[in-house]
XYZ file of C-alpha atoms in Angstrom:
340
model
C -19.247 -23.794 -24.032
C -17.862 -26.274 -21.529
C -15.035 -25.199 -19.265
C -11.653 -26.059 -20.699
C -10.077 -26.740 -17.310
C -11.038 -28.008 -13.919
C -10.570 -25.429 -11.157
C -7.511 -27.340 -10.014
C -5.952 -27.330 -13.481
C -6.776 -23.676 -14.104
C -5.186 -22.503 -10.868
C -2.089 -24.669 -11.304
C -1.526 -23.303 -14.801
C -2.193 -19.701 -13.811
C 0.208 -20.002 -10.865
C 2.917 -21.025 -13.339
C 2.022 -18.186 -15.698
C 0.659 -20.534 -18.340
C -2.236 -19.606 -20.622
C -5.729 -20.299 -19.280
C -9.250 -19.359 -20.333
C -9.864 -16.968 -17.398
C -8.788 -15.989 -13.896
C -9.458 -18.475 -11.078
C -11.392 -17.162 -8.068
C -9.230 -17.842 -5.012
C -8.564 -16.592 -1.496
C -5.078 -16.989 -0.027
C -6.128 -15.778 3.426
C -8.748 -17.064 5.867
C -12.215 -17.673 4.401
C -14.607 -18.245 7.333
C -17.620 -15.951 7.831
C -20.693 -15.983 10.025
C -23.028 -16.319 7.035
C -21.076 -19.378 5.884
C -21.305 -20.759 9.425
C -25.075 -20.284 9.369
C -25.357 -21.920 5.940
C -23.179 -24.908 6.810
C -23.973 -25.419 10.500
C -20.269 -25.366 11.422
C -19.369 -22.478 13.728
C -16.313 -20.954 15.339
C -14.837 -21.662 17.833
C -15.728 -25.367 17.425
C -14.594 -25.310 13.780
C -11.068 -24.455 14.936
C -10.818 -27.658 16.979
C -13.012 -30.294 15.311
C -11.789 -31.678 11.973
C -15.261 -32.461 10.638
C -16.567 -28.982 11.440
C -13.412 -27.376 10.085
C -13.902 -29.250 6.819
C -17.589 -28.326 6.643
C -16.892 -24.619 7.108
C -13.929 -24.696 4.729
C -15.972 -26.219 1.932
C -18.657 -23.547 2.414
C -16.190 -21.081 0.896
C -16.649 -23.099 -2.290
C -20.229 -24.353 -2.089
C -21.774 -21.182 -0.614
C -19.538 -18.331 -1.789
C -18.090 -19.819 -4.956
C -14.342 -19.709 -4.378
C -12.627 -22.190 -6.660
C -10.478 -23.680 -3.896
C -10.760 -24.779 -0.291
C -8.467 -23.743 2.534
C -7.753 -24.379 6.223
C -7.308 -23.219 8.938
C -9.132 -19.976 9.803
C -6.577 -18.424 12.151
C -2.836 -18.251 12.868
C -2.640 -19.461 16.470
C -2.607 -23.257 16.131
C 1.182 -23.455 15.917
C 1.766 -21.356 19.030
C -0.899 -23.298 20.930
C 0.764 -26.535 19.803
C 3.918 -25.466 21.619
C 2.082 -24.461 24.788
C 1.414 -20.736 24.325
C -1.647 -19.409 26.114
C -4.503 -18.242 23.885
C -7.344 -15.813 24.352
C -10.232 -17.995 23.296
C -12.047 -16.965 20.159
C -15.771 -16.560 19.643
C -18.205 -17.183 16.831
C -17.144 -13.864 15.313
C -13.569 -13.476 16.521
C -10.519 -15.676 16.022
C -8.356 -16.700 18.991
C -5.170 -14.759 19.727
C -1.870 -15.530 21.431
C -1.507 -13.932 24.890
C 1.150 -16.074 26.582
C 4.620 -17.132 25.459
C 6.926 -20.045 26.252
C 10.466 -19.232 25.069
C 12.931 -17.001 26.903
C 16.166 -18.985 26.646
C 17.908 -21.451 24.356
C 17.014 -24.191 26.826
C 13.349 -23.312 26.293
C 13.828 -23.861 22.565
C 15.387 -27.285 23.180
C 12.479 -28.237 25.435
C 10.089 -27.892 22.489
C 11.902 -30.435 20.313
C 10.550 -33.922 19.700
C 7.028 -32.760 18.814
C 4.382 -34.956 17.223
C 2.514 -33.340 14.314
C -0.441 -35.693 14.768
C -1.277 -34.053 18.086
C -3.449 -31.093 19.127
C -4.815 -28.644 16.576
C -1.958 -29.258 14.135
C -3.205 -32.825 13.818
C -6.779 -31.579 13.460
C -5.842 -29.231 10.609
C -3.962 -31.991 8.812
C -6.953 -34.318 9.208
C -9.222 -31.635 7.741
C -6.857 -31.226 4.776
C -7.104 -34.971 4.196
C -10.899 -34.836 4.307
C -10.977 -31.925 1.862
C -8.494 -33.612 -0.451
C -10.440 -36.878 -0.404
C -13.631 -35.021 -1.352
C -12.377 -32.261 -3.646
C -8.777 -33.070 -4.516
C -9.469 -34.040 -8.122
C -11.515 -30.902 -8.749
C -10.257 -28.047 -6.566
C -6.951 -26.668 -5.336
C -6.425 -27.664 -1.690
C -4.721 -24.860 0.253
C -2.959 -25.637 3.500
C -1.892 -22.609 5.492
C 0.533 -21.948 8.317
C 2.094 -19.072 10.197
C 5.554 -18.184 8.942
C 8.821 -18.774 10.831
C 9.343 -15.166 11.928
C 5.835 -14.674 13.319
C 5.880 -18.070 15.027
C 9.133 -17.050 16.710
C 7.420 -13.864 17.898
C 4.469 -15.882 19.239
C 6.858 -18.138 21.133
C 9.156 -15.371 22.430
C 6.625 -12.573 22.948
C 7.446 -8.884 23.259
C 11.169 -9.620 23.532
C 11.350 -10.950 19.995
C 12.130 -7.767 18.063
C 14.712 -6.759 20.685
C 16.345 -10.173 20.422
C 16.467 -9.942 16.651
C 18.234 -6.597 16.889
C 20.706 -7.260 19.714
C 20.858 -11.032 20.307
C 21.407 -12.398 16.834
C 22.620 -15.836 17.921
C 19.474 -16.490 19.966
C 17.283 -15.064 17.201
C 18.763 -17.358 14.601
C 18.479 -20.417 16.860
C 14.796 -19.744 17.421
C 14.271 -19.154 13.702
C 16.101 -22.384 12.883
C 13.670 -24.177 15.189
C 10.509 -22.510 13.846
C 11.624 -23.029 10.254
C 12.354 -26.694 10.861
C 8.843 -26.977 12.284
C 7.286 -25.103 9.323
C 9.056 -27.398 6.852
C 7.867 -30.500 8.706
C 4.345 -29.102 8.941
C 4.315 -28.249 5.231
C 5.387 -31.801 4.415
C 2.609 -33.179 6.618
C 0.023 -30.948 4.944
C 1.190 -32.062 1.504
C 1.176 -35.722 2.543
C -2.446 -35.213 3.567
C -3.402 -33.711 0.202
C -2.505 -30.006 0.117
C -1.285 -28.891 -3.309
C -0.600 -25.276 -2.270
C 0.976 -24.038 0.963
C 0.195 -20.505 2.156
C 2.747 -18.936 4.495
C 1.207 -16.154 6.600
C 3.969 -14.141 8.289
C 2.315 -10.929 9.526
C 5.029 -9.667 11.876
C 7.824 -10.219 9.333
C 7.272 -6.611 8.370
C 9.678 -4.943 5.961
C 8.396 -1.626 7.319
C 9.644 -2.565 10.802
C 12.756 -4.527 9.903
C 14.193 -2.676 6.922
C 16.200 -4.343 4.127
C 19.205 -5.609 6.091
C 17.278 -7.318 8.893
C 14.666 -8.586 6.434
C 17.383 -10.264 4.371
C 18.963 -11.749 7.479
C 15.947 -12.864 9.514
C 13.129 -13.424 7.016
C 14.303 -14.269 3.487
C 16.517 -17.314 4.191
C 13.855 -18.925 6.372
C 11.058 -18.333 3.864
C 13.323 -19.812 1.206
C 13.786 -23.007 3.210
C 10.017 -23.538 3.406
C 9.522 -22.631 -0.250
C 12.333 -24.954 -1.345
C 10.837 -27.827 0.647
C 7.491 -27.257 -1.049
C 9.152 -27.090 -4.461
C 10.843 -30.397 -3.756
C 7.373 -31.855 -3.158
C 5.990 -30.282 -6.351
C 3.508 -27.965 -4.666
C 2.979 -24.221 -4.986
C 3.518 -21.542 -2.347
C 1.970 -18.177 -1.560
C 3.529 -15.803 0.989
C 1.456 -13.143 2.739
C 2.911 -10.379 4.907
C 0.626 -7.660 6.212
C 1.175 -3.956 5.652
C 2.960 -2.010 2.950
C 5.416 -4.562 1.588
C 6.137 -2.547 -1.576
C 9.855 -1.980 -0.970
C 10.334 -5.497 0.342
C 8.743 -7.255 -2.619
C 11.986 -7.712 -4.596
C 13.523 -9.463 -1.576
C 10.401 -11.573 -0.994
C 10.581 -12.564 -4.655
C 14.081 -13.973 -4.064
C 12.536 -16.682 -1.884
C 11.311 -18.368 -5.056
C 7.691 -18.374 -3.938
C 5.147 -18.820 -6.692
C 2.990 -15.931 -5.501
C 2.970 -13.039 -3.054
C -0.269 -11.886 -1.449
C -0.312 -8.107 -0.955
C -2.671 -6.023 1.136
C -4.567 -2.883 0.272
C -1.672 -0.580 1.173
C 0.272 -1.891 -1.820
C -0.277 -0.491 -5.315
C -0.688 -3.485 -7.611
C 0.992 -1.855 -10.599
C 4.038 -1.004 -8.485
C 4.053 -4.502 -7.025
C 4.112 -5.973 -10.518
C 7.079 -3.783 -11.366
C 8.918 -4.826 -8.196
C 8.841 -8.595 -8.755
C 10.328 -10.635 -11.571
C 8.903 -14.075 -10.904
C 6.157 -14.254 -8.270
C 2.531 -13.743 -9.172
C 0.677 -11.020 -7.263
C -2.433 -11.934 -5.256
C -4.774 -9.304 -3.800
C -5.604 -6.736 -2.840
C -9.175 -5.712 -1.996
C -9.491 -4.016 1.385
C -11.171 -6.635 3.631
C -12.732 -3.946 5.851
C -13.675 -0.894 3.797
C -14.388 -2.731 0.551
C -15.451 -6.289 1.306
C -17.093 -5.849 4.722
C -18.361 -2.274 4.775
C -18.681 -1.837 1.026
C -21.402 -2.829 -1.416
C -21.328 -4.718 -4.726
C -20.855 -1.537 -6.746
C -17.791 -0.517 -4.721
C -16.422 -4.047 -4.904
C -16.801 -4.071 -8.691
C -15.073 -0.692 -8.916
C -12.153 -1.659 -6.685
C -11.852 -5.072 -8.310
C -11.641 -3.483 -11.719
C -8.892 -1.180 -10.490
C -6.791 -4.106 -9.248
C -7.473 -6.081 -12.408
C -6.552 -3.165 -14.667
C -3.290 -2.750 -12.760
C -2.390 -6.339 -13.521
C -3.136 -8.377 -10.404
C -2.630 -12.050 -11.212
C -5.243 -13.333 -8.755
C -7.997 -11.040 -7.462
C -8.439 -11.736 -3.751
C -8.801 -10.091 -0.342
C -5.772 -8.113 0.808
C -5.851 -9.868 4.196
C -8.088 -12.280 6.111
C -11.799 -11.925 5.430
C -13.707 -10.231 8.263
C -16.140 -12.763 9.710
C -19.104 -10.377 9.348
C -18.577 -10.011 5.570
C -21.679 -10.889 3.559
C -21.896 -13.703 1.048
C -23.181 -11.205 -1.499
C -20.073 -9.079 -1.247
C -17.734 -12.048 -1.507
C -19.700 -13.474 -4.416
C -19.335 -10.148 -6.205
C -15.546 -10.380 -5.923
C -15.662 -14.002 -7.096
C -17.640 -13.054 -10.188
C -15.252 -10.198 -10.973
C -12.369 -12.662 -10.910
C -14.144 -15.328 -12.954
C -15.142 -12.843 -15.657
C -11.547 -11.626 -16.156
C -9.477 -12.986 -19.024
C -5.724 -12.558 -18.780
């Protein structure tokens, strides 16, 4: 029997909670692995900086592993680097990380204004999205991804950020206004270039660290601005925050995001109870299950998440680069064989 939907149609319907023939196989978090690099000939770190190589590695997630979407980039440092933060250079197996920061004062924030989204790695990512959309846009969902406003503020401000949030509210809000304005502009650029889904990765916006009051004040309104901008453009959103977000899920849901990606510390059944609108994405352990596990363990853990009602079976965080194709393909098949 022929498929009733294209992958793009199936995902779009499932994201809205509409009836489809089966679950789409997606990954909201980074998809690059060494085995995909070897199969495609596009390797980190070059694939972080060259649009053609980025596109080649991104499409390997579909052509080699079988995910029914394509997604860029593979890390969460491009935005900080764009604004001049120093990076620890990545390797073939390890993503780059932010080690230097550029904002201490309000004047530093003002000095970052007037940016050009066609420049540096932000421009490269947008060019890769365009290439992917030109090649796969009629068939597959095209995921653009970015770091969220809170975590970008932390990258820019460094170790002082959490202290500033707690005791220097005016400065904290000014920096968040700036990072959110950037995220909205970046989302618009990604969508203009062909993205139909925007993933917001905000790892340090931790409910566990912030608690309900600070989360409502310094995370929710800024997520909502990005989500609203995406809604205005008619594209879907997925928000991912690392760690145990269980108690924060009802607040995250208030952002209006279409889906929330949860990690392995979150019980899927509880997550489903804690949200009214957002779909739940996750939550296979990327280390113990997908990297260190075997197909039997992956099938077992996948079945557990599926039985608990996960809307999209996926990794609970970014895929470890050493994860095997076989293990990822096992997860993909578990998703594709599931009927809602």
